[in-house]
Coordinates of C-alpha atoms in Angstrom, one line a residue:
M1 CA 96.4 262.0 171.4
G2 CA 98.9 262.2 168.2
A3 CA 98.0 262.0 165.0
S4 CA 99.6 258.4 164.5
S5 CA 97.4 257.0 167.7
I6 CA 94.1 258.5 165.8
R7 CA 94.9 256.6 162.6
K8 CA 95.6 253.5 164.5
E9 CA 92.4 253.7 166.6
S10 CA 90.6 254.6 163.4
R11 CA 92.2 251.4 161.6
K12 CA 91.2 249.4 164.4
R13 CA 87.1 250.4 164.0
K14 CA 87.4 250.3 160.0
F15 CA 89.3 246.7 160.0
G16 CA 88.9 245.3 163.4
S17 CA 92.0 244.6 166.0
P18 CA 94.5 242.3 164.7
K19 CA 94.4 240.1 167.7
P20 CA 91.3 237.9 168.8
P21 CA 90.2 239.4 172.2
S22 CA 92.1 237.5 174.9
N23 CA 88.8 236.7 177.0
L24 CA 87.7 234.6 174.0
A25 CA 88.7 231.0 173.7
P26 CA 88.1 228.7 170.6
P27 CA 85.3 226.3 170.9
E28 CA 87.6 223.4 172.0
E29 CA 88.9 225.2 174.9
H30 CA 85.4 226.0 176.6
K31 CA 85.0 223.9 179.6
S32 CA 81.7 223.0 181.6
T33 CA 80.9 224.7 184.8
T34 CA 78.9 222.0 186.1
A35 CA 80.7 219.4 188.5
S36 CA 81.3 216.0 187.1
T37 CA 79.8 213.0 188.8
P38 CA 80.7 209.2 188.3
S39 CA 77.3 208.8 186.3
D40 CA 78.8 211.4 183.6
N41 CA 81.3 208.9 182.7
T42 CA 79.1 206.0 181.4
A43 CA 78.1 205.5 178.0
P44 CA 75.4 207.4 176.6
S45 CA 72.0 206.0 176.8
P46 CA 70.6 205.0 173.1
V47 CA 68.4 207.7 173.4
D48 CA 71.1 210.4 173.5
V49 CA 72.9 208.7 170.6
K50 CA 72.6 210.9 167.4
P51 CA 72.9 209.6 164.0
P52 CA 76.1 210.7 162.2
V53 CA 75.4 213.8 159.7
E54 CA 75.2 212.9 156.0
T55 CA 77.7 215.2 154.6
Q56 CA 77.3 214.5 150.8
L57 CA 74.1 215.1 149.1
E58 CA 72.0 212.1 148.6
K59 CA 72.5 210.7 144.7
P60 CA 69.8 211.5 142.5
Q61 CA 67.5 208.6 141.6
P62 CA 67.8 207.7 137.7
S63 CA 64.7 209.0 136.9
E64 CA 65.2 212.4 138.4
I65 CA 68.8 212.6 136.4
K66 CA 68.3 215.0 133.3
P67 CA 69.7 214.0 129.8
H68 CA 72.1 215.7 128.4
R69 CA 71.4 218.4 125.9
F70 CA 73.9 219.3 122.9
I71 CA 72.7 222.9 122.0
V72 CA 74.4 225.2 119.3
F73 CA 73.4 228.9 118.9
V74 CA 73.5 229.8 115.1
G75 CA 74.0 233.5 114.3
N76 CA 73.8 235.7 111.5
L77 CA 70.9 234.2 109.5
P78 CA 69.2 236.2 106.9
Y79 CA 65.7 237.4 108.0
S80 CA 64.3 235.5 104.9
A81 CA 65.6 232.0 106.5
T82 CA 62.9 229.5 107.5
N83 CA 63.0 226.0 109.6
A84 CA 63.3 224.1 106.4
S85 CA 66.3 226.1 105.0
I86 CA 68.1 225.7 108.5
Q87 CA 67.1 222.1 108.8
E88 CA 68.4 221.7 104.9
H89 CA 71.9 223.2 105.5
F90 CA 72.4 221.3 108.7
A91 CA 70.7 218.1 107.2
N92 CA 74.3 215.9 107.2
L93 CA 74.2 216.4 111.2
R94 CA 70.5 215.5 111.5
P95 CA 69.4 218.1 114.4
T96 CA 66.8 216.6 116.6
S97 CA 65.1 220.1 116.8
V98 CA 65.6 223.5 115.4
R99 CA 64.7 226.6 117.2
H100 CA 64.3 229.2 114.8
L101 CA 63.1 232.8 116.6
H102 CA 60.4 234.9 114.6
D103 CA 59.2 238.6 115.4
K104 CA 55.7 237.6 116.5
T105 CA 54.1 240.7 114.5
S106 CA 55.7 240.4 111.3
G107 CA 56.7 236.7 111.3
K108 CA 60.2 237.7 110.0
S109 CA 63.3 235.7 111.2
K110 CA 65.1 237.5 113.9
G111 CA 68.4 236.3 112.5
Y112 CA 69.2 233.5 115.0
A113 CA 68.5 229.7 115.9
F114 CA 69.4 227.0 118.5
L115 CA 70.1 223.5 117.1
E116 CA 70.0 220.5 119.4
F117 CA 71.9 217.2 118.6
E118 CA 71.6 213.7 119.8
R119 CA 75.2 213.3 120.7
Y120 CA 78.2 215.3 121.5
D121 CA 80.1 214.4 118.3
R122 CA 77.6 215.7 116.2
L123 CA 77.7 219.2 118.2
K124 CA 81.5 219.2 117.7
T125 CA 81.4 218.5 113.9
C126 CA 78.9 221.4 113.8
L127 CA 80.9 223.8 115.6
R128 CA 84.4 223.0 113.5
T129 CA 82.6 222.4 110.3
F130 CA 79.7 225.1 109.8
H131 CA 81.2 227.9 112.1
Q132 CA 81.7 230.8 109.4
S133 CA 80.1 228.4 106.4
K134 CA 77.9 230.5 103.6
F135 CA 74.4 230.0 104.2
D136 CA 72.6 230.4 100.9
D137 CA 68.4 230.1 101.2
G138 CA 68.1 231.1 97.7
I139 CA 66.2 234.3 98.6
S140 CA 68.8 236.6 99.9
P141 CA 72.6 236.8 99.0
P142 CA 74.8 234.4 100.9
R143 CA 75.7 235.0 104.4
L144 CA 78.6 233.7 106.8
L145 CA 77.2 232.0 109.7
N146 CA 78.4 232.1 113.4
V147 CA 77.8 228.8 115.0
E148 CA 78.8 228.5 118.8
L149 CA 78.5 226.6 122.0
T150 CA 75.4 227.4 124.4

């Protein structure tokens, strides 16, 4: 056996043979081995009929549909920021909730928050107007905020 035939055999083992084995036929071509009788040609009884399988998922009920949530990430907040100062900075957009994360032990800000809005247009306005805006809480020097879509 030459080197090229060894490589071919190796490729066949690694990648499989290029053609399917000739002794296998596609599922449609398999024939039944039992002899056909005249009773086989009659219509199936109602017991034998299977209902069609649903291919689409069932639509969720209106009570199961979750409402849309419009949330932005606000980063680069000063450690002295509070919920009140963040709420005041974004007051004209009226966020429905402000989730400002704090250190558990010191209670100091972690430097970021999440704002949730009631409507999509307020979220887009927040992204457009408040990204790279100056945040001044009166305690630390003003900083440029990062406002991004979550």
